[in-house]
Amino acid sequence: MKRFLVAVLLLTGTLCFASDDLSKQATAFYSDNNYQKTMDLILQIPESERSAQDWLLLGNVLEDKGEKENAIFMYQKAKVTNPKYYKAYYNLANNYADNNQFNMALENYKKAASLNKENPYIYYNMACTYIKMGDLKKAKTNLNKAIMLKSDIPDFHYNLAYVYKELGKQKLAQTYLDNFNKLTQSQ
C-alpha cells in the first residue's frame, strides 16, 4: 500500500509540473502573438489543473478570434478559479464596456480596482465607461486617480480635458489639453 501511495504522489507531482510547464510555454507563445499554439498548449492541461491565468489566456485568444461569448465564459472560469485574480474582472469589464453593457462593466472594474488599487488603466477604463454613460463627475474622479498613478499617459490628460470642458471648467480643460500636447510632443 505504501508503494502505491508514493507512486500516486509522484505521478500527481509530475502532472502538476507538466501543467506548470505547459502554462509557462503557453504564456510565452501568447507573448509572441502565437495564439493557436497558446490555445493548443492550454487545452492539453486538464481543466481541473488550469490556473486563472490559463483561463484568462484562453479568453483572450477567443476574444481575438471574435468569439466574445466564449471569451466571457473563460474569464468567468478564471474568476471562479481565483476570485482574487483582478485581470479576469478587468478583461470582463472591458468586454462588457465594448458591448455597451455599462453596469456590468462598472461592477467588474470596481472589483478589479478593489483587488489592485495601483493599476491606472482600471481607473481610466472605468472613467471612459462613465463618460459613455454621461456621468462626468465620476469620470473626472477616476481620471484623476489614473493620472495620480501614472501621469505620463497622454490619453488620460486628453480625456480629463474633455470632461472638464463638458463640465464648463475651461481653464482646467486647457491645462490638461496642454499636458496632453506636451506628452505627445515628447514621444
Short mmCIF file of N, CA and C in Angstrom, two decimals:
data_model
loop_
_atom_site.label_atom_id
_atom_site.label_comp_id
_atom_site.label_asym_id
_atom_site.label_seq_id
_atom_site.Cartn_x
_atom_site.Cartn_y
_atom_site.Cartn_z
N MET A 1 0.82 -1.20 0.00
CA MET A 1 0.00 0.00 0.00
C MET A 1 0.85 1.25 0.00
N LYS A 2 1.96 1.24 0.75
CA LYS A 2 2.83 2.42 0.79
C LYS A 2 3.39 2.72 -0.59
N ARG A 3 3.78 1.69 -1.32
CA ARG A 3 4.35 1.92 -2.65
C ARG A 3 3.34 2.58 -3.57
N PHE A 4 2.11 2.12 -3.50
CA PHE A 4 1.06 2.68 -4.35
C PHE A 4 0.86 4.16 -4.04
N LEU A 5 0.82 4.51 -2.77
CA LEU A 5 0.63 5.89 -2.35
C LEU A 5 1.78 6.76 -2.83
N VAL A 6 3.01 6.27 -2.70
CA VAL A 6 4.17 7.01 -3.16
C VAL A 6 4.11 7.18 -4.67
N ALA A 7 3.73 6.12 -5.38
CA ALA A 7 3.64 6.20 -6.83
C ALA A 7 2.58 7.21 -7.25
N VAL A 8 1.46 7.23 -6.56
CA VAL A 8 0.41 8.18 -6.88
C VAL A 8 0.90 9.61 -6.62
N LEU A 9 1.59 9.81 -5.51
CA LEU A 9 2.12 11.15 -5.21
C LEU A 9 3.13 11.59 -6.26
N LEU A 10 4.00 10.69 -6.67
CA LEU A 10 4.98 11.04 -7.69
C LEU A 10 4.30 11.35 -9.01
N LEU A 11 3.33 10.54 -9.37
CA LEU A 11 2.61 10.75 -10.61
C LEU A 11 1.85 12.08 -10.57
N THR A 12 1.19 12.36 -9.47
CA THR A 12 0.46 13.61 -9.32
C THR A 12 1.41 14.80 -9.39
N GLY A 13 2.54 14.71 -8.72
CA GLY A 13 3.54 15.77 -8.76
C GLY A 13 4.05 16.02 -10.17
N THR A 14 4.24 14.95 -10.91
CA THR A 14 4.70 15.07 -12.29
C THR A 14 3.66 15.79 -13.13
N LEU A 15 2.40 15.46 -12.93
CA LEU A 15 1.33 16.13 -13.68
C LEU A 15 1.29 17.61 -13.37
N CYS A 16 1.46 17.97 -12.11
CA CYS A 16 1.45 19.39 -11.74
C CYS A 16 2.61 20.12 -12.40
N PHE A 17 3.80 19.49 -12.38
CA PHE A 17 4.94 20.13 -13.02
C PHE A 17 4.71 20.24 -14.52
N ALA A 18 4.12 19.22 -15.12
CA ALA A 18 3.84 19.24 -16.55
C ALA A 18 2.84 20.35 -16.86
N SER A 19 1.82 20.51 -16.03
CA SER A 19 0.84 21.57 -16.22
C SER A 19 1.49 22.94 -16.09
N ASP A 20 2.37 23.09 -15.11
CA ASP A 20 3.08 24.36 -14.93
C ASP A 20 3.92 24.67 -16.16
N ASP A 21 4.62 23.66 -16.67
CA ASP A 21 5.44 23.86 -17.87
C ASP A 21 4.59 24.25 -19.07
N LEU A 22 3.48 23.57 -19.26
CA LEU A 22 2.58 23.90 -20.37
C LEU A 22 2.05 25.32 -20.23
N SER A 23 1.71 25.68 -19.02
CA SER A 23 1.20 27.02 -18.77
C SER A 23 2.26 28.08 -19.08
N LYS A 24 3.49 27.85 -18.64
CA LYS A 24 4.58 28.79 -18.91
C LYS A 24 4.85 28.90 -20.41
N GLN A 25 4.83 27.76 -21.09
CA GLN A 25 5.05 27.77 -22.54
C GLN A 25 3.93 28.51 -23.25
N ALA A 26 2.71 28.27 -22.80
CA ALA A 26 1.55 28.95 -23.41
C ALA A 26 1.65 30.46 -23.24
N THR A 27 2.07 30.88 -22.05
CA THR A 27 2.23 32.31 -21.79
C THR A 27 3.29 32.91 -22.71
N ALA A 28 4.38 32.18 -22.91
CA ALA A 28 5.44 32.66 -23.80
C ALA A 28 4.94 32.77 -25.24
N PHE A 29 4.19 31.77 -25.69
CA PHE A 29 3.65 31.82 -27.05
C PHE A 29 2.63 32.96 -27.19
N TYR A 30 1.85 33.18 -26.14
CA TYR A 30 0.89 34.29 -26.18
C TYR A 30 1.62 35.63 -26.30
N SER A 31 2.71 35.76 -25.57
CA SER A 31 3.51 37.00 -25.64
C SER A 31 4.07 37.23 -27.04
N ASP A 32 4.29 36.14 -27.77
CA ASP A 32 4.79 36.23 -29.15
C ASP A 32 3.65 36.27 -30.18
N ASN A 33 2.43 36.44 -29.70
CA ASN A 33 1.23 36.52 -30.57
C ASN A 33 0.97 35.23 -31.35
N ASN A 34 1.44 34.12 -30.82
CA ASN A 34 1.16 32.82 -31.44
C ASN A 34 -0.04 32.22 -30.70
N TYR A 35 -1.22 32.68 -31.10
CA TYR A 35 -2.43 32.34 -30.37
C TYR A 35 -2.85 30.89 -30.53
N GLN A 36 -2.61 30.32 -31.70
CA GLN A 36 -3.01 28.92 -31.90
C GLN A 36 -2.18 28.00 -31.01
N LYS A 37 -0.88 28.24 -30.93
CA LYS A 37 -0.01 27.40 -30.09
C LYS A 37 -0.38 27.61 -28.62
N THR A 38 -0.72 28.85 -28.25
CA THR A 38 -1.16 29.13 -26.88
C THR A 38 -2.36 28.27 -26.54
N MET A 39 -3.35 28.28 -27.41
CA MET A 39 -4.56 27.51 -27.15
C MET A 39 -4.27 26.01 -27.13
N ASP A 40 -3.47 25.54 -28.07
CA ASP A 40 -3.14 24.12 -28.12
C ASP A 40 -2.50 23.65 -26.82
N LEU A 41 -1.58 24.44 -26.29
CA LEU A 41 -0.89 24.06 -25.06
C LEU A 41 -1.83 24.07 -23.85
N ILE A 42 -2.63 25.10 -23.73
CA ILE A 42 -3.53 25.18 -22.57
C ILE A 42 -4.57 24.07 -22.60
N LEU A 43 -5.03 23.73 -23.80
CA LEU A 43 -6.03 22.66 -23.89
C LEU A 43 -5.46 21.29 -23.53
N GLN A 44 -4.13 21.18 -23.46
CA GLN A 44 -3.51 19.94 -23.00
C GLN A 44 -3.56 19.81 -21.48
N ILE A 45 -3.78 20.92 -20.80
CA ILE A 45 -3.85 20.92 -19.34
C ILE A 45 -5.25 20.50 -18.93
N PRO A 46 -5.39 19.51 -18.06
CA PRO A 46 -6.74 19.13 -17.62
C PRO A 46 -7.45 20.34 -16.99
N GLU A 47 -8.74 20.47 -17.23
CA GLU A 47 -9.49 21.63 -16.74
C GLU A 47 -9.30 21.85 -15.24
N SER A 48 -9.27 20.77 -14.48
CA SER A 48 -9.15 20.89 -13.02
C SER A 48 -7.80 21.45 -12.59
N GLU A 49 -6.81 21.43 -13.50
CA GLU A 49 -5.48 21.92 -13.16
C GLU A 49 -5.15 23.27 -13.78
N ARG A 50 -6.08 23.83 -14.53
CA ARG A 50 -5.83 25.13 -15.16
C ARG A 50 -5.87 26.24 -14.13
N SER A 51 -4.93 27.13 -14.25
CA SER A 51 -4.87 28.30 -13.37
C SER A 51 -5.79 29.40 -13.92
N ALA A 52 -6.00 30.42 -13.11
CA ALA A 52 -6.78 31.57 -13.55
C ALA A 52 -6.11 32.20 -14.78
N GLN A 53 -4.79 32.23 -14.77
CA GLN A 53 -4.04 32.78 -15.91
C GLN A 53 -4.31 31.96 -17.17
N ASP A 54 -4.38 30.63 -17.05
CA ASP A 54 -4.68 29.78 -18.21
C ASP A 54 -6.04 30.12 -18.79
N TRP A 55 -7.04 30.24 -17.92
CA TRP A 55 -8.40 30.57 -18.37
C TRP A 55 -8.42 31.95 -19.02
N LEU A 56 -7.68 32.89 -18.43
CA LEU A 56 -7.61 34.24 -18.98
C LEU A 56 -7.01 34.23 -20.37
N LEU A 57 -5.93 33.50 -20.55
CA LEU A 57 -5.30 33.42 -21.87
C LEU A 57 -6.25 32.82 -22.90
N LEU A 58 -6.97 31.77 -22.50
CA LEU A 58 -7.96 31.19 -23.41
C LEU A 58 -9.00 32.24 -23.79
N GLY A 59 -9.46 33.00 -22.80
CA GLY A 59 -10.43 34.06 -23.07
C GLY A 59 -9.87 35.10 -24.03
N ASN A 60 -8.62 35.50 -23.80
CA ASN A 60 -8.00 36.49 -24.68
C ASN A 60 -7.90 36.00 -26.12
N VAL A 61 -7.48 34.74 -26.27
CA VAL A 61 -7.36 34.17 -27.62
C VAL A 61 -8.73 34.12 -28.28
N LEU A 62 -9.74 33.67 -27.55
CA LEU A 62 -11.08 33.59 -28.12
C LEU A 62 -11.62 34.98 -28.47
N GLU A 63 -11.34 35.94 -27.62
CA GLU A 63 -11.79 37.31 -27.91
C GLU A 63 -11.10 37.83 -29.17
N ASP A 64 -9.82 37.56 -29.32
CA ASP A 64 -9.11 37.98 -30.53
C ASP A 64 -9.69 37.31 -31.78
N LYS A 65 -10.24 36.13 -31.62
CA LYS A 65 -10.86 35.43 -32.74
C LYS A 65 -12.30 35.89 -32.98
N GLY A 66 -12.78 36.81 -32.16
CA GLY A 66 -14.14 37.32 -32.32
C GLY A 66 -15.20 36.50 -31.61
N GLU A 67 -14.77 35.58 -30.77
CA GLU A 67 -15.71 34.72 -30.04
C GLU A 67 -15.96 35.30 -28.65
N LYS A 68 -16.68 36.42 -28.61
CA LYS A 68 -16.88 37.18 -27.36
C LYS A 68 -17.57 36.37 -26.28
N GLU A 69 -18.61 35.65 -26.62
CA GLU A 69 -19.35 34.88 -25.61
C GLU A 69 -18.47 33.80 -24.98
N ASN A 70 -17.69 33.12 -25.81
CA ASN A 70 -16.79 32.10 -25.28
C ASN A 70 -15.69 32.74 -24.43
N ALA A 71 -15.25 33.92 -24.84
CA ALA A 71 -14.23 34.63 -24.05
C ALA A 71 -14.78 34.98 -22.67
N ILE A 72 -16.01 35.47 -22.64
CA ILE A 72 -16.64 35.80 -21.35
C ILE A 72 -16.71 34.57 -20.46
N PHE A 73 -17.05 33.44 -21.04
CA PHE A 73 -17.11 32.19 -20.27
C PHE A 73 -15.75 31.88 -19.66
N MET A 74 -14.69 32.05 -20.44
CA MET A 74 -13.34 31.76 -19.94
C MET A 74 -12.94 32.73 -18.84
N TYR A 75 -13.29 34.00 -18.98
CA TYR A 75 -12.99 34.97 -17.92
C TYR A 75 -13.75 34.63 -16.64
N GLN A 76 -14.98 34.16 -16.81
CA GLN A 76 -15.76 33.73 -15.64
C GLN A 76 -15.08 32.54 -14.96
N LYS A 77 -14.56 31.62 -15.77
CA LYS A 77 -13.84 30.46 -15.21
C LYS A 77 -12.60 30.93 -14.45
N ALA A 78 -11.92 31.95 -14.97
CA ALA A 78 -10.74 32.49 -14.28
C ALA A 78 -11.15 33.07 -12.93
N LYS A 79 -12.28 33.77 -12.88
CA LYS A 79 -12.77 34.34 -11.61
C LYS A 79 -13.09 33.24 -10.60
N VAL A 80 -13.69 32.17 -11.06
CA VAL A 80 -14.03 31.06 -10.17
C VAL A 80 -12.77 30.37 -9.67
N THR A 81 -11.80 30.20 -10.56
CA THR A 81 -10.55 29.53 -10.20
C THR A 81 -9.78 30.33 -9.15
N ASN A 82 -9.78 31.66 -9.31
CA ASN A 82 -9.11 32.52 -8.34
C ASN A 82 -9.89 33.83 -8.22
N PRO A 83 -10.78 33.92 -7.22
CA PRO A 83 -11.62 35.12 -7.07
C PRO A 83 -10.83 36.40 -6.80
N LYS A 84 -9.54 36.30 -6.55
CA LYS A 84 -8.73 37.49 -6.30
C LYS A 84 -7.84 37.85 -7.49
N TYR A 85 -8.10 37.25 -8.61
CA TYR A 85 -7.32 37.49 -9.83
C TYR A 85 -7.95 38.68 -10.57
N TYR A 86 -7.42 39.86 -10.34
CA TYR A 86 -8.04 41.09 -10.83
C TYR A 86 -8.13 41.14 -12.35
N LYS A 87 -7.21 40.50 -13.04
CA LYS A 87 -7.19 40.57 -14.51
C LYS A 87 -8.45 39.98 -15.13
N ALA A 88 -9.02 38.98 -14.49
CA ALA A 88 -10.25 38.38 -15.01
C ALA A 88 -11.39 39.41 -14.96
N TYR A 89 -11.49 40.12 -13.85
CA TYR A 89 -12.54 41.15 -13.71
C TYR A 89 -12.30 42.28 -14.70
N TYR A 90 -11.04 42.65 -14.87
CA TYR A 90 -10.69 43.74 -15.77
C TYR A 90 -11.05 43.38 -17.22
N ASN A 91 -10.68 42.18 -17.65
CA ASN A 91 -10.99 41.77 -19.02
C ASN A 91 -12.49 41.63 -19.24
N LEU A 92 -13.18 41.12 -18.24
CA LEU A 92 -14.64 41.05 -18.33
C LEU A 92 -15.23 42.45 -18.48
N ALA A 93 -14.74 43.37 -17.67
CA ALA A 93 -15.24 44.74 -17.71
C ALA A 93 -15.01 45.36 -19.09
N ASN A 94 -13.82 45.16 -19.64
CA ASN A 94 -13.53 45.71 -20.97
C ASN A 94 -14.48 45.14 -22.01
N ASN A 95 -14.74 43.85 -21.90
CA ASN A 95 -15.66 43.19 -22.83
C ASN A 95 -17.06 43.77 -22.70
N TYR A 96 -17.53 43.90 -21.48
CA TYR A 96 -18.87 44.47 -21.26
C TYR A 96 -18.94 45.91 -21.74
N ALA A 97 -17.90 46.70 -21.48
CA ALA A 97 -17.90 48.09 -21.93
C ALA A 97 -17.96 48.18 -23.45
N ASP A 98 -17.21 47.31 -24.13
CA ASP A 98 -17.23 47.29 -25.60
C ASP A 98 -18.62 46.96 -26.14
N ASN A 99 -19.38 46.22 -25.36
CA ASN A 99 -20.72 45.82 -25.78
C ASN A 99 -21.81 46.70 -25.18
N ASN A 100 -21.41 47.87 -24.68
CA ASN A 100 -22.34 48.84 -24.08
C ASN A 100 -23.15 48.28 -22.92
N GLN A 101 -22.59 47.32 -22.22
CA GLN A 101 -23.21 46.79 -21.01
C GLN A 101 -22.52 47.48 -19.83
N PHE A 102 -22.84 48.75 -19.67
CA PHE A 102 -22.08 49.62 -18.78
C PHE A 102 -22.17 49.22 -17.31
N ASN A 103 -23.33 48.83 -16.85
CA ASN A 103 -23.45 48.45 -15.43
C ASN A 103 -22.62 47.22 -15.11
N MET A 104 -22.62 46.25 -16.01
CA MET A 104 -21.79 45.05 -15.82
C MET A 104 -20.31 45.43 -15.89
N ALA A 105 -19.97 46.34 -16.79
CA ALA A 105 -18.58 46.79 -16.90
C ALA A 105 -18.14 47.45 -15.60
N LEU A 106 -18.94 48.37 -15.10
CA LEU A 106 -18.57 49.08 -13.88
C LEU A 106 -18.44 48.14 -12.69
N GLU A 107 -19.35 47.19 -12.58
CA GLU A 107 -19.28 46.21 -11.49
C GLU A 107 -17.94 45.48 -11.50
N ASN A 108 -17.50 45.09 -12.68
CA ASN A 108 -16.23 44.35 -12.79
C ASN A 108 -15.02 45.27 -12.66
N TYR A 109 -15.09 46.50 -13.17
CA TYR A 109 -13.98 47.44 -12.96
C TYR A 109 -13.81 47.73 -11.47
N LYS A 110 -14.91 47.92 -10.77
CA LYS A 110 -14.83 48.21 -9.33
C LYS A 110 -14.20 47.04 -8.57
N LYS A 111 -14.57 45.83 -8.95
CA LYS A 111 -13.98 44.66 -8.30
C LYS A 111 -12.49 44.57 -8.62
N ALA A 112 -12.12 44.82 -9.87
CA ALA A 112 -10.71 44.80 -10.25
C ALA A 112 -9.94 45.86 -9.46
N ALA A 113 -10.53 47.05 -9.32
CA ALA A 113 -9.86 48.13 -8.58
C ALA A 113 -9.72 47.78 -7.10
N SER A 114 -10.69 47.07 -6.56
CA SER A 114 -10.59 46.68 -5.14
C SER A 114 -9.48 45.66 -4.92
N LEU A 115 -9.16 44.91 -5.96
CA LEU A 115 -8.11 43.89 -5.87
C LEU A 115 -6.73 44.43 -6.26
N ASN A 116 -6.72 45.49 -7.06
CA ASN A 116 -5.45 46.09 -7.49
C ASN A 116 -5.65 47.60 -7.60
N LYS A 117 -5.36 48.29 -6.54
CA LYS A 117 -5.56 49.74 -6.48
C LYS A 117 -4.48 50.52 -7.22
N GLU A 118 -3.45 49.85 -7.71
CA GLU A 118 -2.30 50.52 -8.32
C GLU A 118 -2.31 50.48 -9.84
N ASN A 119 -3.34 49.94 -10.45
CA ASN A 119 -3.38 49.84 -11.90
C ASN A 119 -4.15 51.03 -12.47
N PRO A 120 -3.47 51.98 -13.11
CA PRO A 120 -4.16 53.19 -13.59
C PRO A 120 -5.15 52.91 -14.72
N TYR A 121 -4.93 51.84 -15.47
CA TYR A 121 -5.80 51.55 -16.60
C TYR A 121 -7.19 51.10 -16.16
N ILE A 122 -7.28 50.52 -14.99
CA ILE A 122 -8.60 50.18 -14.46
C ILE A 122 -9.41 51.46 -14.28
N TYR A 123 -8.79 52.46 -13.65
CA TYR A 123 -9.49 53.73 -13.40
C TYR A 123 -9.77 54.47 -14.70
N TYR A 124 -8.83 54.42 -15.62
CA TYR A 124 -9.03 55.07 -16.92
C TYR A 124 -10.21 54.47 -17.66
N ASN A 125 -10.24 53.15 -17.75
CA ASN A 125 -11.33 52.50 -18.47
C ASN A 125 -12.66 52.68 -17.76
N MET A 126 -12.62 52.71 -16.43
CA MET A 126 -13.84 52.99 -15.68
C MET A 126 -14.32 54.40 -16.01
N ALA A 127 -13.40 55.35 -16.09
CA ALA A 127 -13.75 56.73 -16.44
C ALA A 127 -14.36 56.80 -17.83
N CYS A 128 -13.79 56.07 -18.78
CA CYS A 128 -14.34 56.06 -20.14
C CYS A 128 -15.76 55.52 -20.15
N THR A 129 -16.02 54.53 -19.32
CA THR A 129 -17.37 53.98 -19.21
C THR A 129 -18.32 55.03 -18.62
N TYR A 130 -17.87 55.73 -17.60
CA TYR A 130 -18.69 56.79 -17.03
C TYR A 130 -18.96 57.90 -18.05
N ILE A 131 -17.97 58.22 -18.88
CA ILE A 131 -18.17 59.23 -19.92
C ILE A 131 -19.27 58.77 -20.87
N LYS A 132 -19.21 57.52 -21.29
CA LYS A 132 -20.23 56.99 -22.20
C LYS A 132 -21.62 57.03 -21.56
N MET A 133 -21.66 56.90 -20.23
CA MET A 133 -22.94 56.93 -19.51
C MET A 133 -23.39 58.36 -19.21
N GLY A 134 -22.50 59.33 -19.42
CA GLY A 134 -22.84 60.72 -19.14
C GLY A 134 -22.61 61.15 -17.71
N ASP A 135 -21.95 60.32 -16.91
CA ASP A 135 -21.67 60.67 -15.52
C ASP A 135 -20.26 61.26 -15.44
N LEU A 136 -20.17 62.54 -15.77
CA LEU A 136 -18.87 63.19 -15.90
C LEU A 136 -18.15 63.38 -14.58
N LYS A 137 -18.88 63.55 -13.49
CA LYS A 137 -18.22 63.72 -12.20
C LYS A 137 -17.48 62.46 -11.77
N LYS A 138 -18.10 61.31 -11.98
CA LYS A 138 -17.42 60.05 -11.65
C LYS A 138 -16.28 59.79 -12.64
N ALA A 139 -16.46 60.21 -13.88
CA ALA A 139 -15.38 60.08 -14.85
C ALA A 139 -14.18 60.91 -14.42
N LYS A 140 -14.45 62.13 -13.98
CA LYS A 140 -13.37 63.03 -13.52
C LYS A 140 -12.62 62.40 -12.35
N THR A 141 -13.35 61.87 -11.38
CA THR A 141 -12.72 61.25 -10.22
C THR A 141 -11.79 60.12 -10.64
N ASN A 142 -12.24 59.27 -11.53
CA ASN A 142 -11.43 58.12 -11.96
C ASN A 142 -10.26 58.53 -12.84
N LEU A 143 -10.43 59.55 -13.67
CA LEU A 143 -9.31 60.03 -14.46
C LEU A 143 -8.23 60.64 -13.57
N ASN A 144 -8.66 61.36 -12.55
CA ASN A 144 -7.67 61.91 -11.61
C ASN A 144 -6.91 60.80 -10.90
N LYS A 145 -7.59 59.72 -10.54
CA LYS A 145 -6.90 58.58 -9.91
C LYS A 145 -5.89 57.97 -10.89
N ALA A 146 -6.30 57.83 -12.13
CA ALA A 146 -5.40 57.26 -13.14
C ALA A 146 -4.15 58.13 -13.29
N ILE A 147 -4.35 59.45 -13.35
CA ILE A 147 -3.21 60.36 -13.52
C ILE A 147 -2.33 60.36 -12.28
N MET A 148 -2.92 60.25 -11.11
CA MET A 148 -2.10 60.17 -9.89
C MET A 148 -1.19 58.94 -9.92
N LEU A 149 -1.66 57.86 -10.49
CA LEU A 149 -0.88 56.63 -10.55
C LEU A 149 0.13 56.62 -11.69
N LYS A 150 -0.22 57.27 -12.79
CA LYS A 150 0.67 57.27 -13.97
C LYS A 150 0.38 58.54 -14.78
N SER A 151 1.20 59.53 -14.57
CA SER A 151 0.92 60.86 -15.12
C SER A 151 1.44 61.08 -16.54
N ASP A 152 2.11 60.09 -17.13
CA ASP A 152 2.72 60.30 -18.44
C ASP A 152 1.95 59.67 -19.60
N ILE A 153 0.69 59.38 -19.40
CA ILE A 153 -0.12 58.78 -20.46
C ILE A 153 -0.98 59.89 -21.08
N PRO A 154 -0.72 60.25 -22.34
CA PRO A 154 -1.44 61.37 -22.95
C PRO A 154 -2.97 61.21 -22.95
N ASP A 155 -3.46 60.01 -23.21
CA ASP A 155 -4.92 59.81 -23.27
C ASP A 155 -5.61 60.15 -21.96
N PHE A 156 -4.95 59.90 -20.84
CA PHE A 156 -5.54 60.25 -19.54
C PHE A 156 -5.82 61.75 -19.48
N HIS A 157 -4.85 62.55 -19.91
CA HIS A 157 -4.97 64.00 -19.87
C HIS A 157 -5.99 64.50 -20.89
N TYR A 158 -5.98 63.90 -22.07
CA TYR A 158 -6.92 64.32 -23.11
C TYR A 158 -8.36 64.11 -22.65
N ASN A 159 -8.63 62.95 -22.09
CA ASN A 159 -9.99 62.67 -21.64
C ASN A 159 -10.39 63.54 -20.45
N LEU A 160 -9.44 63.83 -19.58
CA LEU A 160 -9.77 64.72 -18.47
C LEU A 160 -10.03 66.14 -18.99
N ALA A 161 -9.29 66.57 -20.01
CA ALA A 161 -9.56 67.88 -20.63
C ALA A 161 -10.98 67.89 -21.19
N TYR A 162 -11.36 66.82 -21.85
CA TYR A 162 -12.72 66.72 -22.40
C TYR A 162 -13.77 66.81 -21.29
N VAL A 163 -13.55 66.08 -20.20
CA VAL A 163 -14.51 66.08 -19.09
C VAL A 163 -14.64 67.49 -18.51
N TYR A 164 -13.50 68.13 -18.26
CA TYR A 164 -13.56 69.49 -17.71
C TYR A 164 -14.25 70.46 -18.67
N LYS A 165 -14.00 70.30 -19.95
CA LYS A 165 -14.67 71.15 -20.95
C LYS A 165 -16.18 70.95 -20.87
N GLU A 166 -16.60 69.71 -20.79
CA GLU A 166 -18.04 69.41 -20.72
C GLU A 166 -18.66 69.90 -19.41
N LEU A 167 -17.84 69.95 -18.36
CA LEU A 167 -18.32 70.46 -17.07
C LEU A 167 -18.27 71.98 -16.98
N GLY A 168 -17.81 72.62 -18.07
CA GLY A 168 -17.76 74.08 -18.12
C GLY A 168 -16.57 74.68 -17.40
N LYS A 169 -15.54 73.90 -17.18
CA LYS A 169 -14.33 74.39 -16.49
C LYS A 169 -13.21 74.52 -17.53
N GLN A 170 -13.28 75.63 -18.27
CA GLN A 170 -12.40 75.83 -19.42
C GLN A 170 -10.92 75.91 -19.05
N LYS A 171 -10.60 76.58 -17.94
CA LYS A 171 -9.18 76.72 -17.56
C LYS A 171 -8.57 75.36 -17.23
N LEU A 172 -9.31 74.56 -16.48
CA LEU A 172 -8.80 73.22 -16.17
C LEU A 172 -8.72 72.37 -17.43
N ALA A 173 -9.70 72.52 -18.30
CA ALA A 173 -9.68 71.78 -19.56
C ALA A 173 -8.43 72.15 -20.36
N GLN A 174 -8.12 73.42 -20.40
CA GLN A 174 -6.95 73.87 -21.15
C GLN A 174 -5.66 73.35 -20.52
N THR A 175 -5.61 73.32 -19.20
CA THR A 175 -4.43 72.80 -18.51
C THR A 175 -4.16 71.36 -18.92
N TYR A 176 -5.19 70.54 -18.93
CA TYR A 176 -4.99 69.12 -19.28
C TYR A 176 -4.77 68.93 -20.77
N LEU A 177 -5.33 69.81 -21.57
CA LEU A 177 -5.05 69.75 -23.00
C LEU A 177 -3.59 70.13 -23.27
N ASP A 178 -3.10 71.12 -22.54
CA ASP A 178 -1.68 71.48 -22.64
C ASP A 178 -0.79 70.31 -22.21
N ASN A 179 -1.18 69.65 -21.13
CA ASN A 179 -0.42 68.45 -20.68
C ASN A 179 -0.41 67.39 -21.78
N PHE A 180 -1.55 67.17 -22.37
CA PHE A 180 -1.67 66.19 -23.47
C PHE A 180 -0.70 66.55 -24.59
N ASN A 181 -0.71 67.82 -24.99
CA ASN A 181 0.16 68.26 -26.10
C ASN A 181 1.63 68.09 -25.75
N LYS A 182 2.01 68.41 -24.53
CA LYS A 182 3.41 68.23 -24.12
C LYS A 182 3.81 66.76 -24.15
N LEU A 183 2.91 65.92 -23.65
CA LEU A 183 3.22 64.48 -23.60
C LEU A 183 3.32 63.88 -25.01
N THR A 184 2.47 64.31 -25.91
CA THR A 184 2.52 63.74 -27.27
C THR A 184 3.72 64.26 -28.05
N GLN A 185 4.17 65.48 -27.75
CA GLN A 185 5.34 66.02 -28.44
C GLN A 185 6.62 65.35 -27.97
N SER A 186 6.62 64.89 -26.74
CA SER A 186 7.84 64.28 -26.19
C SER A 186 7.97 62.79 -26.55
N GLN A 187 6.99 62.26 -27.23
CA GLN A 187 7.04 60.82 -27.56
C GLN A 187 7.58 60.60 -28.95
#
